[in-house]
mmCIF file of C-alpha atoms and ligand atoms in Angstrom:
data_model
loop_
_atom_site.group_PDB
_atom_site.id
_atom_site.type_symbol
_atom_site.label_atom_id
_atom_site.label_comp_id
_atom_site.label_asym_id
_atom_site.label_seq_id
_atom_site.Cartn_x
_atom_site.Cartn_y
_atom_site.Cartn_z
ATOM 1 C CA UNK Y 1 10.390 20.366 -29.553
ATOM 2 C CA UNK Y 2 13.699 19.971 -27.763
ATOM 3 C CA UNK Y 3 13.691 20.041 -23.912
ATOM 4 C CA UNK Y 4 16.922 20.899 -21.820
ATOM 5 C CA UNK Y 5 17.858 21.402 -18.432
ATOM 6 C CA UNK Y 6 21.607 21.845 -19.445
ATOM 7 C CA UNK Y 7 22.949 24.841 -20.668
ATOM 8 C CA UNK Y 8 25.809 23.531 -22.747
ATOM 9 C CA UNK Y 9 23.567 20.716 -24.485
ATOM 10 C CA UNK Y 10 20.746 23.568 -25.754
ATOM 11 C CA UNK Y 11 23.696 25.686 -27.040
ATOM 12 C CA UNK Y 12 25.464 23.032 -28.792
ATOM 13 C CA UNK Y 13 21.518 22.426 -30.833
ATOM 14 C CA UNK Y 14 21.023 25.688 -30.845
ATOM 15 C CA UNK Y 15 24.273 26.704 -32.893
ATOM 16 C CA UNK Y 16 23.922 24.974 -36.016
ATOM 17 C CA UNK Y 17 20.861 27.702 -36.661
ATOM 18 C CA UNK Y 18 23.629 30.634 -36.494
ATOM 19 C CA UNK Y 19 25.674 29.035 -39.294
ATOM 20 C CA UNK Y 20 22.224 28.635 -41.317
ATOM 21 C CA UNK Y 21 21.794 32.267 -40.394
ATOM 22 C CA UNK Y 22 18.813 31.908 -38.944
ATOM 23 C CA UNK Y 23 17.312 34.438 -36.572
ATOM 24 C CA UNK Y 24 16.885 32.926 -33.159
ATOM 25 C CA UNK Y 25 14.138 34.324 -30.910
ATOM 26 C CA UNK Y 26 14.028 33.860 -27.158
ATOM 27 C CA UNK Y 27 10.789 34.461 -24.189
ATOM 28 C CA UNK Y 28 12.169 33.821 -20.608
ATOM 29 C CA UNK Y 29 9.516 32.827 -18.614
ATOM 30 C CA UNK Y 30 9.077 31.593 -14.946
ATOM 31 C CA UNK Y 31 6.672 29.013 -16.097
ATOM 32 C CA UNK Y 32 2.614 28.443 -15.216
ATOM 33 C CA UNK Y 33 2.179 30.431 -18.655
ATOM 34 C CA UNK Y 34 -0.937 32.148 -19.511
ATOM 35 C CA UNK Y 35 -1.941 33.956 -22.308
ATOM 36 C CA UNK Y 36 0.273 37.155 -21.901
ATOM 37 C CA UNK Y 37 3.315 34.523 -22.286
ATOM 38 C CA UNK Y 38 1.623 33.043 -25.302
ATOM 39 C CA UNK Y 39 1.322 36.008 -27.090
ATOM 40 C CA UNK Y 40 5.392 36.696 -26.580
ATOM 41 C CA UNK Y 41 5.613 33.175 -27.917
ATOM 42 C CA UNK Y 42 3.608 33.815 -31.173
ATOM 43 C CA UNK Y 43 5.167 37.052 -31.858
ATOM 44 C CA UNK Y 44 8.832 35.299 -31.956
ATOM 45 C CA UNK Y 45 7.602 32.175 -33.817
ATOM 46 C CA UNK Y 46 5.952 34.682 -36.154
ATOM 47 C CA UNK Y 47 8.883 36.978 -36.304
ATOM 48 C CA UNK Y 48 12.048 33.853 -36.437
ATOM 49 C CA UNK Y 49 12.252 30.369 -37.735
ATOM 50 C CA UNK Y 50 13.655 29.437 -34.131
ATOM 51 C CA UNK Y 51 11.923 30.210 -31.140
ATOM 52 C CA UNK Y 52 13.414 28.947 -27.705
ATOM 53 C CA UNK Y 53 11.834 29.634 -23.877
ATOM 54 C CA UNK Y 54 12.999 29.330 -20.724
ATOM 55 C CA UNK Y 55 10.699 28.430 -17.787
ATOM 56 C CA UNK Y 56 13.277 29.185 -14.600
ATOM 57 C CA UNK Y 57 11.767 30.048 -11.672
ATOM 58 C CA UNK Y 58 15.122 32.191 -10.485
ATOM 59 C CA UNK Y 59 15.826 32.023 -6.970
ATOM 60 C CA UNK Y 60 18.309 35.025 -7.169
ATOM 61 C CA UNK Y 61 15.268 37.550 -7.929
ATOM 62 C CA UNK Y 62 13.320 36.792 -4.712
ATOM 63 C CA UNK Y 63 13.360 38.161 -1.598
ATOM 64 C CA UNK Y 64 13.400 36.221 2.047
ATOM 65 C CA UNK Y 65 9.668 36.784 2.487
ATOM 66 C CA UNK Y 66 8.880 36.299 -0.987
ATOM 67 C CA UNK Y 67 6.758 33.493 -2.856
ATOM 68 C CA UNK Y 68 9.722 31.481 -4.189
ATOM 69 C CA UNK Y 69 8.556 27.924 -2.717
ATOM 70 C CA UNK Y 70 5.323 28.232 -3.410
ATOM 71 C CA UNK Y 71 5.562 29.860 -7.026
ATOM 72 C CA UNK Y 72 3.153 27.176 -9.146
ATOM 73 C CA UNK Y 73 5.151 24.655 -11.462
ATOM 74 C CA UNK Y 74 2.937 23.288 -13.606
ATOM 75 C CA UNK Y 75 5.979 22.200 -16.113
ATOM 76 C CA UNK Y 76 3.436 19.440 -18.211
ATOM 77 C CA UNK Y 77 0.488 21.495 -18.908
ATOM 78 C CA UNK Y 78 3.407 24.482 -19.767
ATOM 79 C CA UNK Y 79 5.356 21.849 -22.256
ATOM 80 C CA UNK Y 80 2.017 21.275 -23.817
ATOM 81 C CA UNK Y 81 1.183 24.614 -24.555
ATOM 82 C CA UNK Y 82 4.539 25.519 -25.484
ATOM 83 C CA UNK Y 83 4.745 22.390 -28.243
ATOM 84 C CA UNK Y 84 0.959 23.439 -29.385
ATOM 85 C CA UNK Y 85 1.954 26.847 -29.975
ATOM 86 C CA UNK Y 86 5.492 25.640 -32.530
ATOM 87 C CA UNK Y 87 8.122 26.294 -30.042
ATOM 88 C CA UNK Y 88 11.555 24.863 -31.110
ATOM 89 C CA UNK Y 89 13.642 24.512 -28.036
ATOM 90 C CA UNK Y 90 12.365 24.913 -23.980
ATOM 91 C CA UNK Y 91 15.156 25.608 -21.481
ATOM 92 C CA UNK Y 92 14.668 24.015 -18.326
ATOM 93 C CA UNK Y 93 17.223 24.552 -16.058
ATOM 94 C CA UNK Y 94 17.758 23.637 -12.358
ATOM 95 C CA UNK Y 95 18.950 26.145 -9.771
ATOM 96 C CA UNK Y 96 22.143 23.842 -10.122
ATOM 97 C CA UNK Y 97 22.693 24.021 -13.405
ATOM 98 C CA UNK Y 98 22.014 27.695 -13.832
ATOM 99 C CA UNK Y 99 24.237 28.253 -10.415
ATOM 100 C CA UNK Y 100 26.983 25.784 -10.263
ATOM 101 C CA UNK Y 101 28.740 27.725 -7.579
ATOM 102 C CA UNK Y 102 26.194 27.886 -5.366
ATOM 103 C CA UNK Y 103 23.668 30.121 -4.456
ATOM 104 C CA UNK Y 104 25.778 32.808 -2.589
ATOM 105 C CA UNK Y 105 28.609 31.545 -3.794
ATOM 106 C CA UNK Y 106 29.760 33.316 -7.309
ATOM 107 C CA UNK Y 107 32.461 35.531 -7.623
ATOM 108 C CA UNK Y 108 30.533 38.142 -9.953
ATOM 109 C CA UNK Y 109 27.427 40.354 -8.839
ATOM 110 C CA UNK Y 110 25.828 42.384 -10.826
ATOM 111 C CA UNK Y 111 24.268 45.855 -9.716
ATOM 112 C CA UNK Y 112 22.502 48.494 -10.593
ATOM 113 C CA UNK Y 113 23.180 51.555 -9.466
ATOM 114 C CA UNK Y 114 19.843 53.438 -9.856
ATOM 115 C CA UNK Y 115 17.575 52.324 -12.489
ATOM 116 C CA UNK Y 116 16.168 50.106 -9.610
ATOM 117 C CA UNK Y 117 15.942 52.311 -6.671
ATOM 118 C CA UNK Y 118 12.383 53.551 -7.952
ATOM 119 C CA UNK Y 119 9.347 51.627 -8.133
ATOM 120 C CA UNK Y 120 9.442 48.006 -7.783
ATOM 121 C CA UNK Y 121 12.949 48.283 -7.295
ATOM 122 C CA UNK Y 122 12.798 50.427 -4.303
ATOM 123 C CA UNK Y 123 9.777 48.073 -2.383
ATOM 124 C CA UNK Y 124 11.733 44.630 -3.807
ATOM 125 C CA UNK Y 125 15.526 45.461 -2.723
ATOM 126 C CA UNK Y 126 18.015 43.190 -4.368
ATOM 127 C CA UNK Y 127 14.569 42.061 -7.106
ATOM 128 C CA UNK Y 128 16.325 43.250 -10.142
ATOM 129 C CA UNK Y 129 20.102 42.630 -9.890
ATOM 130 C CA UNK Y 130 18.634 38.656 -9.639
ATOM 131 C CA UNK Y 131 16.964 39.698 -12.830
ATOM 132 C CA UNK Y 132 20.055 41.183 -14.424
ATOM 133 C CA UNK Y 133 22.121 38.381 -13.257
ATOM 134 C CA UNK Y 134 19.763 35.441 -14.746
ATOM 135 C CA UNK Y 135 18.796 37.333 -17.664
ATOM 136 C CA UNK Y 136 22.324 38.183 -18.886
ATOM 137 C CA UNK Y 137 23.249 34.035 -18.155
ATOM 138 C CA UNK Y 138 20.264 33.196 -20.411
ATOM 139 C CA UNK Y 139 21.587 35.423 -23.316
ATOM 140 C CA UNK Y 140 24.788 34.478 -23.275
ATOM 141 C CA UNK Y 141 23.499 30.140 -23.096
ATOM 142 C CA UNK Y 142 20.692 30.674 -26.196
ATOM 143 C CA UNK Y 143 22.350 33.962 -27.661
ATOM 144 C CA UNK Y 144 19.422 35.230 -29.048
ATOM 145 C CA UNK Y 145 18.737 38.132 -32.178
ATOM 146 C CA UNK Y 146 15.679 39.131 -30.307
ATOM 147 C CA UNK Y 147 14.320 38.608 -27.164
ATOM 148 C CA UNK Y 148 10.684 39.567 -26.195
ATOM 149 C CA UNK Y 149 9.786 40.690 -22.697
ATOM 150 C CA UNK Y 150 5.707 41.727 -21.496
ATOM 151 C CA UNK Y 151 5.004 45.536 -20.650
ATOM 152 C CA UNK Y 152 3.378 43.844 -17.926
ATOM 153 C CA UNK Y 153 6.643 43.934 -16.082
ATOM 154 C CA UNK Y 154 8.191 47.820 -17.135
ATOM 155 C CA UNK Y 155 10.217 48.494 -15.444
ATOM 156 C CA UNK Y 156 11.576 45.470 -16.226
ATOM 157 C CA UNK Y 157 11.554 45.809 -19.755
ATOM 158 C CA UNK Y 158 13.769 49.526 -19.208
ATOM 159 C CA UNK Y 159 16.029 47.831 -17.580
ATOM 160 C CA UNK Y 160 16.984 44.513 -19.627
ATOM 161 C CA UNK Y 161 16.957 47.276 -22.527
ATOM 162 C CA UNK Y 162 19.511 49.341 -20.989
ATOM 163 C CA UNK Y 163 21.943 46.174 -19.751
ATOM 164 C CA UNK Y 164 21.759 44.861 -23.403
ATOM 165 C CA UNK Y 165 22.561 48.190 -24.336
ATOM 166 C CA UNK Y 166 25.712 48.703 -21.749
ATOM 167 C CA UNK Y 167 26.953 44.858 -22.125
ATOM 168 C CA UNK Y 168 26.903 45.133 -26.222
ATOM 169 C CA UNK Y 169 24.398 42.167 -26.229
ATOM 170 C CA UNK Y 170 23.712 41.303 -29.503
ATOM 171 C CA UNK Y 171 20.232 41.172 -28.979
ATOM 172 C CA UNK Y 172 16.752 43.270 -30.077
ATOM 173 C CA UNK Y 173 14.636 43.493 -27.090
ATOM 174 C CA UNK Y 174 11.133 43.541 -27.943
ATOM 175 C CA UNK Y 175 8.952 45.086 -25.339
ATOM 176 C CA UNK Y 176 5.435 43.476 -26.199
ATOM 177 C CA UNK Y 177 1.901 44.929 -24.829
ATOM 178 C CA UNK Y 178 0.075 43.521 -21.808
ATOM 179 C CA UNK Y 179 -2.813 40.862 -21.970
ATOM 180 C CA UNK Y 180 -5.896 41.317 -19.964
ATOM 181 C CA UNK Y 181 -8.422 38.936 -18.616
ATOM 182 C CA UNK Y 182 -11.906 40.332 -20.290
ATOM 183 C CA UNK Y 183 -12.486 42.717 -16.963
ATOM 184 C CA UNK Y 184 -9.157 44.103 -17.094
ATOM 185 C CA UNK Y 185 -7.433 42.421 -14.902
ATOM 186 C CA UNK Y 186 -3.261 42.279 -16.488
ATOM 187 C CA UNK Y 187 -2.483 38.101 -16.559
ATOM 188 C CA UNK Y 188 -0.288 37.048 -14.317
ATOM 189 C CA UNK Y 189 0.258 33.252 -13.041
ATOM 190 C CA UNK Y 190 0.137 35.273 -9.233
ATOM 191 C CA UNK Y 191 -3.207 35.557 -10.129
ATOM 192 C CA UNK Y 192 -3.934 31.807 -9.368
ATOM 193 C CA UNK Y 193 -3.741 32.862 -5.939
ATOM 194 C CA UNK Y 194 -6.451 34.760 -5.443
ATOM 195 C CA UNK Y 195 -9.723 33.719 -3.684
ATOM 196 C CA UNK Y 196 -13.083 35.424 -5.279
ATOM 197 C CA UNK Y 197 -13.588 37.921 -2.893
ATOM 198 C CA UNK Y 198 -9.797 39.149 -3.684
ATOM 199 C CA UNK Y 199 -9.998 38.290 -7.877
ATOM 200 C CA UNK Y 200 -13.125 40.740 -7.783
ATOM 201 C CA UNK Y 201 -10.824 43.193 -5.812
ATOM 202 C CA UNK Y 202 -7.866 43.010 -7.823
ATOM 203 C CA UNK Y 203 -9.494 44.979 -10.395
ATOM 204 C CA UNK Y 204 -8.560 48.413 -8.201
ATOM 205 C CA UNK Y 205 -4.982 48.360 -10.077
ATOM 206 C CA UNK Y 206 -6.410 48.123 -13.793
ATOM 207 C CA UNK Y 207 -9.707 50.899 -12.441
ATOM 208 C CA UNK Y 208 -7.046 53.005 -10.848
ATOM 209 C CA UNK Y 209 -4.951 53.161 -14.005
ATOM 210 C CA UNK Y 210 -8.220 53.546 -16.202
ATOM 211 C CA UNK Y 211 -9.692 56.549 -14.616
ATOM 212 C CA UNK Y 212 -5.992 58.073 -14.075
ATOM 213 C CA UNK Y 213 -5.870 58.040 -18.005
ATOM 214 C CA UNK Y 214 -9.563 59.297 -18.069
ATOM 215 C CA UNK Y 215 -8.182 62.163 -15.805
ATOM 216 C CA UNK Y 216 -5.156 63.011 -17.641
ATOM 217 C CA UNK Y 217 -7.050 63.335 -20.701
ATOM 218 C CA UNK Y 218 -9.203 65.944 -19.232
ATOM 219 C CA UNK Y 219 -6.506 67.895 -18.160
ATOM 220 C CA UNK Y 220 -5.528 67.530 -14.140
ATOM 221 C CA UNK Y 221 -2.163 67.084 -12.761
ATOM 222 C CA UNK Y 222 0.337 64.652 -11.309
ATOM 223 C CA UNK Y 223 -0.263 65.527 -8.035
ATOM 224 C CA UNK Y 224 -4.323 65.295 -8.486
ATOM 225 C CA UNK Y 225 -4.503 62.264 -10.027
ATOM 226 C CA UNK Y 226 -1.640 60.349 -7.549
ATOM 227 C CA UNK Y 227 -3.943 61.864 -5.255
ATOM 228 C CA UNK Y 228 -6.907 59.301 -6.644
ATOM 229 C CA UNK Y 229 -4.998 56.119 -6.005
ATOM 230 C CA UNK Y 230 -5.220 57.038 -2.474
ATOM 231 C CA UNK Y 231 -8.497 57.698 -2.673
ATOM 232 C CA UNK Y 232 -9.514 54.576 -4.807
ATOM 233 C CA UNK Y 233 -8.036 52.290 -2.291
ATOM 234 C CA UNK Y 234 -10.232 53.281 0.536
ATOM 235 C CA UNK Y 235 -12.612 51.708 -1.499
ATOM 236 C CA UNK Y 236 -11.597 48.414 -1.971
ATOM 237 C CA UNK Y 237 -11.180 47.016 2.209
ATOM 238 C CA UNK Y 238 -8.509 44.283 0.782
ATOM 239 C CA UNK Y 239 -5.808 46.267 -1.070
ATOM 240 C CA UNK Y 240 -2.965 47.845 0.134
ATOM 241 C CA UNK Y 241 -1.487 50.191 -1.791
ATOM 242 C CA UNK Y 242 2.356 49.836 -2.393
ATOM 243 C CA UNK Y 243 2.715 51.861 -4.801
ATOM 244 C CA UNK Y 244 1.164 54.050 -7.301
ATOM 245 C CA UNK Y 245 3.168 56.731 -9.412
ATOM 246 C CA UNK Y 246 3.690 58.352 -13.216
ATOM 247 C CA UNK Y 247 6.599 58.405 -14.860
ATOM 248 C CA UNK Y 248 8.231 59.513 -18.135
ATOM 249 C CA UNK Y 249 7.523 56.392 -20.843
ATOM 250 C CA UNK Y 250 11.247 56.095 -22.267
ATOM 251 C CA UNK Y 251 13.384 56.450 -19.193
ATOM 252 C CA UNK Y 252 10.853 55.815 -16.045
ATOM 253 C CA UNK Y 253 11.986 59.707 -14.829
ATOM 254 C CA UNK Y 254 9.946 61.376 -12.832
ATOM 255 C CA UNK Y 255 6.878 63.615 -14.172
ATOM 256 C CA UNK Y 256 5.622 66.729 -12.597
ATOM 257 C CA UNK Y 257 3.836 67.594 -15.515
ATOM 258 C CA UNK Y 258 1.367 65.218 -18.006
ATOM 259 C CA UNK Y 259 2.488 66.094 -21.449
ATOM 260 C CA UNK Y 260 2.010 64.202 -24.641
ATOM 261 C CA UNK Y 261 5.878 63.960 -25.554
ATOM 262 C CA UNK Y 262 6.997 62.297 -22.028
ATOM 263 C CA UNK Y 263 4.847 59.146 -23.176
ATOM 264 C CA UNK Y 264 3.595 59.323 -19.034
ATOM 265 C CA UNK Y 265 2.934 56.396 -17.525
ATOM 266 C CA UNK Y 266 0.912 55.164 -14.336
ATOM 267 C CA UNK Y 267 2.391 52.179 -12.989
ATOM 268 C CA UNK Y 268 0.627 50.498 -9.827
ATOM 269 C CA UNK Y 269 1.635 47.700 -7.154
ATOM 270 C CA UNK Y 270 -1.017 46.941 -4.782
ATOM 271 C CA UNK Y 271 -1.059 43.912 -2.167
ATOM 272 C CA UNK Y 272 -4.643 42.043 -2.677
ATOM 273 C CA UNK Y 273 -4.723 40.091 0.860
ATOM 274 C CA UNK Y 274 -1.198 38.065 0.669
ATOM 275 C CA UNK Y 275 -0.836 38.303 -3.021
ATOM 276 C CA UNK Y 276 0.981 41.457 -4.889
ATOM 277 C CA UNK Y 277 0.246 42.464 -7.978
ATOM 278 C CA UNK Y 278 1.377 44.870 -10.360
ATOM 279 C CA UNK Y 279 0.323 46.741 -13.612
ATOM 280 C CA UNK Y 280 0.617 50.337 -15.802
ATOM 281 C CA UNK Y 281 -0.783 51.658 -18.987
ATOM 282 C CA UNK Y 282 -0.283 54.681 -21.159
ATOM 283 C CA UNK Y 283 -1.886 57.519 -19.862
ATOM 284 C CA UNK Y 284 -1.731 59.456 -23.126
HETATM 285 P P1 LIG V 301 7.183 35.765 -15.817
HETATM 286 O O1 LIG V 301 6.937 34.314 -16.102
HETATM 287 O O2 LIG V 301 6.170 36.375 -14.894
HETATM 288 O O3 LIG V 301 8.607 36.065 -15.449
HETATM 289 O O4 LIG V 301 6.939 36.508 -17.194
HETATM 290 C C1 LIG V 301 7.681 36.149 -18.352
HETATM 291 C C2 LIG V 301 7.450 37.195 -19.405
HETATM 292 O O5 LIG V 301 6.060 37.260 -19.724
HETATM 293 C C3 LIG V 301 7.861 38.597 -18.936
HETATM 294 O O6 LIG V 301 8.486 39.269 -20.014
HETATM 295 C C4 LIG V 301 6.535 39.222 -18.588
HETATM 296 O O7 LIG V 301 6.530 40.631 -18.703
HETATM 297 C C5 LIG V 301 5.617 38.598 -19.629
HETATM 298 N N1 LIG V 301 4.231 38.679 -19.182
HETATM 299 C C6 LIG V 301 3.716 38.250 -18.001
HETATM 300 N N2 LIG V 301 2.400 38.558 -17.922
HETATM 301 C C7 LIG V 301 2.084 39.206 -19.075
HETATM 302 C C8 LIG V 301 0.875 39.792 -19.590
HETATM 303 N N3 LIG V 301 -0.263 39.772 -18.917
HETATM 304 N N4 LIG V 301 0.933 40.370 -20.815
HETATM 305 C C9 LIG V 301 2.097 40.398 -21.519
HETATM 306 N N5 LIG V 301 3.250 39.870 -21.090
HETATM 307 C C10 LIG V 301 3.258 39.283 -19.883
#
């Protein structure tokens, strides 16, 4: 397994797989990988004879009062599981490398106009055009045939879809389904920070998004079962609800009906004490 925090180094290894013509598959992760990044890594090592991940935690895709400094880095037990699972090439770049200019400093910005001014988009201002910006860097340093992203994240997913699309990126992205702990609870290395009182209280988001499938199965409405995340939440005396809404599956538009050919989707943020969380699920 190759490790390399420079971006022209990787490319120059990685290139000698696109004359042998073979299909290069690529996970961009933030690192202090769990499960739900594992199985992204064994569906591209399954699916191409290279695999290469990043682990960048990207400075551009946080806000002020965000968790950047104290997002966990736990780059040797990561390596380790990345090697044990056949990973060809790990990209580990440093804020300089990936921003030579300068944070604040580069001529380009990319924006998006309104795919993020819903959802997290809309509570995280500024969250995704960090995640267009890094994401279309990393494609054009490993220049991948397919890249897999987690459902965990989307809105996310919707979004890196549509910029390949607009940009012409050569790329397949592969949206891939979320990974639970065994209670429910979507993996995500935030979780880490949660105390027990606020682990056994995280499970509101994957409850909420249960019984709002339960409810749209028996026939109720948008409005009745938004109505139930309210509702839940009084429950549960260390969440606070940031969000909590249904959408259309294919384009994230807004629903005002549940029917079967909108794919509708609930997708929840909720802080649990200092820590927020996210998660959705297929509500037909
Ligand atoms: P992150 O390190 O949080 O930026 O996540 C890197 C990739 O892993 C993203 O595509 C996420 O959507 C995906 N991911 C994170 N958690 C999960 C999960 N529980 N199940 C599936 N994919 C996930």
């Amino acid at each position: 397994m190759l490790i390399s925090e420079n971006p022209f180094t990787l490319r120059t290894k990685i290139s000698r797989h696109y004359c042998e013509e073979k299909s290069v598959g690529f996970v961009p992760t933030m690192g202090a990988l769990h499960d739900g990044h594992a199985s992204l890594v064994r569906r591209s090592v399954a699916e191409n004879p290279v695999t290469v991940v990043s682990i960048f935690v990207n400075p551009t895709q946080f806000g002020a009062n965000e968790d950047l400094d104290t997002y966990p880095r736990p780059l040797e037990a990561d390596l380790a599981l990345l090697e044990s699972l056949g990973v060809d090439y790990v990209f580990t770049p440093t804020e300089r490398t990936m921003y030579p200019q300068g944070k604040g400093n580069y001529e380009l910005l990319m924006q998006l106009r309104s795919m993020d001014k819903i959802l997290c988009g809309a509570k995280r201002p500024g969250h995704f055009d960090g995640v267009v910006q890094v994401v279309s860097k990393l494609f054009n340093i490993v220049r991948p045939d397919r890249a897999y992203f987690g459902e965990k994240d989307f809105q996310q997913v919707a979004i890196i879809r549509r910029m390949a699309e607009e940009l012409f990126f050569p790329v397949e992205v592969v949206p891939c389904p979320i990974i639970r702990e065994p209670d429910g609870l979507a993996m995500s290395s935030r979780n880490t920070y949660l105390n027990a009182e606020e682990r056994r209280q995280a499970l509101f988001l994957s409850t909420l998004l249960k019984r709002a499938r339960e409810m749209a199965g028996s026939g109720n409405s948008v409005s009745e079962i938004l109505e139930l995340g309210r509702r839940l939440a009084e429950d549960y005396s260390l969440i606070r609800l940031d969000y909590f809404d249904i959408r259309a599956g294919s384009d994230l538009r807004a629903l005002d009906e549940i029917k079967a050919e909108d794919a509708p989707r609930g997708l929840v943020a909720a802080f649990c004490g200092q820590t927020r969380l996210i998660d959705n699920m297929a509500l037909l």
